[in-house]
Short mmCIF file of C-alpha atoms in Angstrom, two decimals:
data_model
loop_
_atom_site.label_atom_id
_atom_site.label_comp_id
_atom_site.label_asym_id
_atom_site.label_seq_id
_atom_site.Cartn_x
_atom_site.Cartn_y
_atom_site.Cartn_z
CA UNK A 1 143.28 -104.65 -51.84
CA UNK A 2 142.96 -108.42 -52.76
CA UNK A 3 143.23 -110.72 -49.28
CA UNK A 4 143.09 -114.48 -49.22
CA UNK A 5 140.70 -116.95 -47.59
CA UNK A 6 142.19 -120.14 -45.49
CA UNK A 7 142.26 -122.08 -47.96
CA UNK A 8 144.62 -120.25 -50.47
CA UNK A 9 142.49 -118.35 -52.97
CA UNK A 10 142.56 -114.33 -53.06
CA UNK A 11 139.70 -112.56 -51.84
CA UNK A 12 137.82 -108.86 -52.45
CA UNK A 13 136.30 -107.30 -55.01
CA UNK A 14 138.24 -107.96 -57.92
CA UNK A 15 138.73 -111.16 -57.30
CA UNK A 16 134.87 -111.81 -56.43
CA UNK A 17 134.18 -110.45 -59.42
CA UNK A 18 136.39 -112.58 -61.87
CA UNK A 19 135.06 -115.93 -59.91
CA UNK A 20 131.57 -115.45 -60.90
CA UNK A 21 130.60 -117.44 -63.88
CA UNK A 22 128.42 -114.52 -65.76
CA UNK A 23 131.70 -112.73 -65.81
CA UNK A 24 133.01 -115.91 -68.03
CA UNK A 25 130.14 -115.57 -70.60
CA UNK A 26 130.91 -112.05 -70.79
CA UNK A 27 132.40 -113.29 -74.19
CA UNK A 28 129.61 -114.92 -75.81
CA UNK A 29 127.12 -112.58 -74.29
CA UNK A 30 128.81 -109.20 -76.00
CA UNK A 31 129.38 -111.29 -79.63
CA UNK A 32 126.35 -113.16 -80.09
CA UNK A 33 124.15 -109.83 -79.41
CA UNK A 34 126.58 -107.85 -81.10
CA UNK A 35 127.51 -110.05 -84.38
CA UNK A 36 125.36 -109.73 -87.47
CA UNK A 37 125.50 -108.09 -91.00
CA UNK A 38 128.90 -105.73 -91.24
CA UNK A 39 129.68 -106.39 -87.70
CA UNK A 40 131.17 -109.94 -87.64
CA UNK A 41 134.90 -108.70 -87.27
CA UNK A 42 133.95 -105.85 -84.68
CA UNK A 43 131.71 -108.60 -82.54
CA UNK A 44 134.56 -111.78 -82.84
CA UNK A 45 137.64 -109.00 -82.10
CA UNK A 46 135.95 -107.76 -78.72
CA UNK A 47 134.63 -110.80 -77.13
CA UNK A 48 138.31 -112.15 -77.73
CA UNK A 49 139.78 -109.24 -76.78
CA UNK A 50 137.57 -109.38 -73.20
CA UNK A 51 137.97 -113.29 -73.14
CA UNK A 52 142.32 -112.72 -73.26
CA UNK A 53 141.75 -109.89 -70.86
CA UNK A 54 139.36 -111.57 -68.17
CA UNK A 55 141.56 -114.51 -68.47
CA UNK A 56 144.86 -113.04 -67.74
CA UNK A 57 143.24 -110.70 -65.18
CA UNK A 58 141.99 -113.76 -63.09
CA UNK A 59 145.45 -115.48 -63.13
CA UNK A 60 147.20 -112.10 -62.11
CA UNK A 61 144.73 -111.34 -59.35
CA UNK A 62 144.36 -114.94 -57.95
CA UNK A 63 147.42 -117.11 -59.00
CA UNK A 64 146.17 -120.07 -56.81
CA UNK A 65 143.19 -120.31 -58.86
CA UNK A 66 142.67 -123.24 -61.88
CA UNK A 67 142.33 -122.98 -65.19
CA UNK A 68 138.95 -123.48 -66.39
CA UNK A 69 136.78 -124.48 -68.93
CA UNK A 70 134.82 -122.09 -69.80
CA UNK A 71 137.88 -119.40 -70.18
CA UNK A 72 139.94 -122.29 -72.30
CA UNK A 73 137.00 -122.48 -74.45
CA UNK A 74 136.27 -118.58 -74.49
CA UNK A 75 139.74 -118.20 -76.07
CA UNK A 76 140.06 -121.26 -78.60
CA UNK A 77 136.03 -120.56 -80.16
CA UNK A 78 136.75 -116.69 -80.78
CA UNK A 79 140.38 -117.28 -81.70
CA UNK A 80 139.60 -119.63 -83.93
CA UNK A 81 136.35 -117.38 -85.60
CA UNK A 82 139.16 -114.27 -85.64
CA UNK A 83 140.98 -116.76 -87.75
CA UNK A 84 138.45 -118.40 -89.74
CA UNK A 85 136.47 -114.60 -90.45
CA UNK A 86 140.04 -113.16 -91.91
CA UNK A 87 140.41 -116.14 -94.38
CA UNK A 88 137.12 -116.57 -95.18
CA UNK A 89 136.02 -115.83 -98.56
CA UNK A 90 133.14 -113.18 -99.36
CA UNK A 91 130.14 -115.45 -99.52
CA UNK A 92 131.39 -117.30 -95.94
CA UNK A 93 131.86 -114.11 -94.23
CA UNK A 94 128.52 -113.12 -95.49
CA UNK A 95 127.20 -116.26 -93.45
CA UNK A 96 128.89 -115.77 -90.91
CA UNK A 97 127.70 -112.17 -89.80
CA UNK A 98 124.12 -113.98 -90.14
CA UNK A 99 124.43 -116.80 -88.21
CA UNK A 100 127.37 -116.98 -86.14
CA UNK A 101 125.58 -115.52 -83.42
CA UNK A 102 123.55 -118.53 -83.21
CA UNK A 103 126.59 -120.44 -83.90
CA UNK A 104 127.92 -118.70 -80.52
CA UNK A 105 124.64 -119.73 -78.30
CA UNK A 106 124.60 -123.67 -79.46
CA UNK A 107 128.28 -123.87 -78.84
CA UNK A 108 127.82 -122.25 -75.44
CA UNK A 109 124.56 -124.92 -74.97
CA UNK A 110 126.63 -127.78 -76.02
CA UNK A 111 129.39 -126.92 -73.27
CA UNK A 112 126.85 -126.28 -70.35
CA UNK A 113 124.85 -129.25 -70.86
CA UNK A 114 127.97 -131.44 -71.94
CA UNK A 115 129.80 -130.21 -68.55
CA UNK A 116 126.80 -131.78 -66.82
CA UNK A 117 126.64 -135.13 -68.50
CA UNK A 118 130.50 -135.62 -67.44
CA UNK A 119 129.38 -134.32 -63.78
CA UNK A 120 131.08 -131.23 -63.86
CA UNK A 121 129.15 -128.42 -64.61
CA UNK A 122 131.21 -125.09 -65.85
CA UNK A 123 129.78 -122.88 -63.15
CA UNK A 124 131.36 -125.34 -60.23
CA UNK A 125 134.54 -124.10 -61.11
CA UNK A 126 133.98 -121.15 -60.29
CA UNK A 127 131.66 -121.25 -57.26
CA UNK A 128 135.15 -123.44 -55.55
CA UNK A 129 136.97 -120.50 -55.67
CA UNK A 130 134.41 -118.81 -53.65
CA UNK A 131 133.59 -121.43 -50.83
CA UNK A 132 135.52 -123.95 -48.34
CA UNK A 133 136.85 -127.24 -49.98
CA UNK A 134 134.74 -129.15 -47.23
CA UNK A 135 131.82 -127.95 -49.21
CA UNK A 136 132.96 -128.76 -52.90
CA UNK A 137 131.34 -132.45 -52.52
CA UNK A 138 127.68 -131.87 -50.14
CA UNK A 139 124.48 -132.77 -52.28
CA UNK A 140 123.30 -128.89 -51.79
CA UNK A 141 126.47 -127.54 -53.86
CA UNK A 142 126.49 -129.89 -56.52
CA UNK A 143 123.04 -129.73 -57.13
CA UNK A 144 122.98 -125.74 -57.26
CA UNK A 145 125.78 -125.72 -59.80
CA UNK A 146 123.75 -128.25 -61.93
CA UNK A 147 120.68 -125.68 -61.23
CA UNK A 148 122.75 -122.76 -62.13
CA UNK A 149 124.49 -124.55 -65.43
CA UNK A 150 121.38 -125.88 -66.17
CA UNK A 151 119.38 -122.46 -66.46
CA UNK A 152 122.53 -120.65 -68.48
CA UNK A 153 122.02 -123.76 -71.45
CA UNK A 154 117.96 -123.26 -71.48
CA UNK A 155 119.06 -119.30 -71.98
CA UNK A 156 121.78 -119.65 -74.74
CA UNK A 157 119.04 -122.06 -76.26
CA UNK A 158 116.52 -120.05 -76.17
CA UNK A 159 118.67 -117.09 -77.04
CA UNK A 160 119.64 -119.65 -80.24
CA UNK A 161 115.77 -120.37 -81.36
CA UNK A 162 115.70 -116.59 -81.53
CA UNK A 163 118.33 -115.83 -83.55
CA UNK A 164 117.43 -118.53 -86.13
CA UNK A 165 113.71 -118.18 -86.42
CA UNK A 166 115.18 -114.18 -87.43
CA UNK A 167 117.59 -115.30 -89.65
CA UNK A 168 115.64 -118.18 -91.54
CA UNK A 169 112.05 -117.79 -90.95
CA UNK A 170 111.42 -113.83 -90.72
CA UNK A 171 114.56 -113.40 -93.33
CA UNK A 172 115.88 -110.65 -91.09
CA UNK A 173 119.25 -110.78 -88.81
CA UNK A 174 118.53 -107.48 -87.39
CA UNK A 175 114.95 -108.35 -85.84
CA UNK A 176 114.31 -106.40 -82.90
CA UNK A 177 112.26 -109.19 -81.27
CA UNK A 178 114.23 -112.17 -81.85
CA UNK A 179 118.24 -110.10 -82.05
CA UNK A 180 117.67 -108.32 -79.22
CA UNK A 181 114.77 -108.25 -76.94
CA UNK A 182 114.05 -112.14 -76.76
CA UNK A 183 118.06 -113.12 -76.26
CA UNK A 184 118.63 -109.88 -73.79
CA UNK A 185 115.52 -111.47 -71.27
CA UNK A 186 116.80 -114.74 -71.29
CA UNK A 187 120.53 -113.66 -70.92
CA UNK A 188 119.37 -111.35 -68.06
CA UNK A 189 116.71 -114.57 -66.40
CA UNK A 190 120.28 -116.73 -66.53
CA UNK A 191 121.63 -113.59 -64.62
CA UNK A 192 118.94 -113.15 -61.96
CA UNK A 193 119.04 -116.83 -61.23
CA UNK A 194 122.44 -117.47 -60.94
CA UNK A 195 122.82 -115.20 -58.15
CA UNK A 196 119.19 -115.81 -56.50
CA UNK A 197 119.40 -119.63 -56.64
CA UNK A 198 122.22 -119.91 -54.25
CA UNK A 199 120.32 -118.27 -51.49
CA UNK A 200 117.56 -120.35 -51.96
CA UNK A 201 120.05 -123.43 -51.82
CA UNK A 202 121.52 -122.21 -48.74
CA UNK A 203 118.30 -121.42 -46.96
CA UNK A 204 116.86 -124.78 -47.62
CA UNK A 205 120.12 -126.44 -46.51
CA UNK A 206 119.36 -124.41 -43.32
CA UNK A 207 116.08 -125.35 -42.53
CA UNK A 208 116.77 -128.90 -43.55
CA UNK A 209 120.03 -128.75 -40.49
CA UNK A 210 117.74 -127.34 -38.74
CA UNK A 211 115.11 -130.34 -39.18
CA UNK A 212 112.51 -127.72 -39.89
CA UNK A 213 109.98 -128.85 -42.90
CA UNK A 214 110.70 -126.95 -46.25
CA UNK A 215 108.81 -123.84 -47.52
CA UNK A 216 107.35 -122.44 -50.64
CA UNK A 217 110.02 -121.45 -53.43
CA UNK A 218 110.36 -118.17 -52.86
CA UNK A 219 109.59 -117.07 -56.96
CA UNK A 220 108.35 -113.52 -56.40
CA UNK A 221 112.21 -112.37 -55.20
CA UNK A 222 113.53 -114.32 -59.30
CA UNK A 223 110.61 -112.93 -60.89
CA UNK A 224 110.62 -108.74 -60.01
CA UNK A 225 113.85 -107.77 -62.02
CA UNK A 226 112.37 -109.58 -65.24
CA UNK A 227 108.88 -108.00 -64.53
CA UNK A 228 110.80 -105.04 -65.01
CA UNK A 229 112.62 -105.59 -67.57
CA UNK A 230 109.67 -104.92 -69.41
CA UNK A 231 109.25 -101.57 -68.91
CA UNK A 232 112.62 -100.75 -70.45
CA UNK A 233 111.20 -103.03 -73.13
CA UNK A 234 108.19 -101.62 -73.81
CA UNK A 235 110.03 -98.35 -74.21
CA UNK A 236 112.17 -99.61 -76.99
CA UNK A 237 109.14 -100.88 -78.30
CA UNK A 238 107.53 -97.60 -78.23
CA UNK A 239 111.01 -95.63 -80.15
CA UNK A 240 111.95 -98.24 -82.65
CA UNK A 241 109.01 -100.07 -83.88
CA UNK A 242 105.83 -99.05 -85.03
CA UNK A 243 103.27 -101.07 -82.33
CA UNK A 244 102.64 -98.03 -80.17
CA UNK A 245 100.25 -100.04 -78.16
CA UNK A 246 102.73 -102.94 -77.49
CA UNK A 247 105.15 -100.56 -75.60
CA UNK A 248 102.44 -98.92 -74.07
CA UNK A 249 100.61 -102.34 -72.71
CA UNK A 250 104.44 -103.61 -71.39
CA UNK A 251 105.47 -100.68 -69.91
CA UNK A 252 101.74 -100.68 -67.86
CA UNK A 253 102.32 -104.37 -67.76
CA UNK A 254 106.00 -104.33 -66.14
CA UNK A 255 105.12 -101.81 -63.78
CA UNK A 256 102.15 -103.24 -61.92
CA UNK A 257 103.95 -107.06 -61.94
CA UNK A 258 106.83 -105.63 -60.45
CA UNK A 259 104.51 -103.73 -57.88
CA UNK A 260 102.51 -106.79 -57.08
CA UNK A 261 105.82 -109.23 -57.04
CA UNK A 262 107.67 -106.77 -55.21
CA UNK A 263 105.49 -106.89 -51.97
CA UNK A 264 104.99 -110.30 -52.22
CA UNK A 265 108.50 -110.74 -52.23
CA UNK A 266 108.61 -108.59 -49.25
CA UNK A 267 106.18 -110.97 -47.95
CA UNK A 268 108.04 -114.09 -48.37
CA UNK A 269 111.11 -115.63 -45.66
CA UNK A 270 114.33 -114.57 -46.20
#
């Protein structure tokens, strides 16, 4: 059952769920890791399928709630690639199952670090659904949307540098290394700090109220869920390419750095 907050917007899981900003890069996420040779069509028909869907989802479930821009732009980029791929001739489809998913990660880039240089980074349309209008203005909100947009255009970059250095350096789209494994870790980092950062932000705001002095970053509670990420890694490492001793050291790896960041992170305030 969706409920509504004092100040208009509806409440509950659904509607938590479509304010969250990873849920707006769902888009991008499943095309640029899906696109490549024979799959451009498949990869530009789902992520605008999902972007149409999330879209009209949010508007049914919480009719109070803006349009924004990272769902306007979902829908015009992979509306206009469905568009573009169907009229396309042979040789431009051909380039653009190689590098549209790096096509897909700049464009992303360009809007998250364009949103900031007008001062309004995607993600804070998103977090204003989720907290009192009193709050939309404070230095501590502003700055950990700026954080949070900030970290999700170093990932799509990164993600971006991958994909090209496959394509034109190592001549080959379907690189494990750089299509997958190096643009899944910095999807997933985005991820982890997108929903870690706020509590950070809050409890600094806290002790700051509080006129207590600030402590230590808290890194060991961002960093476990990547440490183990590698683990999973290694594994993939160990079925799919031929460096036995690269899955084995990451999977060793993975498990002792999550071991050793996990009870530090035990360690550390709340």
């Amino acid at each position: 059952m969706v409920s509504t907050q004092a100040h208009g917007k509806a409440t509950g899981p659904v509607a938590g769920f479509l304010d969250n900003p990873v849920v707006g890069m769902a888009p991008w996420i499943i095309f640029s890791l899906l696109v490549g040779p024979g799959r451009f069509e498949l990869a530009v028909g789902l992520a605008l399928a999902v972007s149409v869907a999330l879209t009209v989802l949010s508007h049914l479930v919480n009719r109070g709630s803006s349009w924004k821009l990272l769902e306007l732009a979902d829908i015009v980029f992979f509306a206009s690639m469905a568009v573009i791929g169907a009229l396309a001739s042979e040789g431009t489809l051909n380039w653009l199952e190689t590098y549209a998913g790096e096509v897909a990660n700049i464009a992303l880039a360009v809007i998250a670090f364009g949103s900031m240089a007008v001062r309004m980074p995607f993600t804070l349309q998103y977090a204003r659904e989720q907290v009192d209008p009193s709050l939309w203005h404070t230095r501590g909100f502003l700055r950990t949307n700026y954080m949070i947009t900030g970290a999700w255009g170093i990932a799509f970059l990164i993600a971006a540098a991958a994909g090209a250095y496959g394509d034109l350096v190592l001549r080959d789209p379907s690189n494990m290394w750089t299509g997958w494994i190096i643009q899944i870790l910095a999807i997933v980092a985005a991820v982890k700090f997108t929903v870690w950062y706020p509590d950070v932000a809050r409890a600094r705001a806290a002790r700051e109220a509080a006129g207590l002095p600030p402590e230590p970053t808290p890194w060991a509670g961002f960093l476990v869920p990547l440490a183990g990420t590698l683990v999973p890694v290694g594994i993939a490492v160990l079925i799919f390419d031929n460096v036995w001793w690269l899955g084995v050291a990451l999977i060793v790896v993975g498990s002792l750095l999550t071991k050793t960041l996990r009870s530090r992170a035990d360690q550390e305030p709340a």
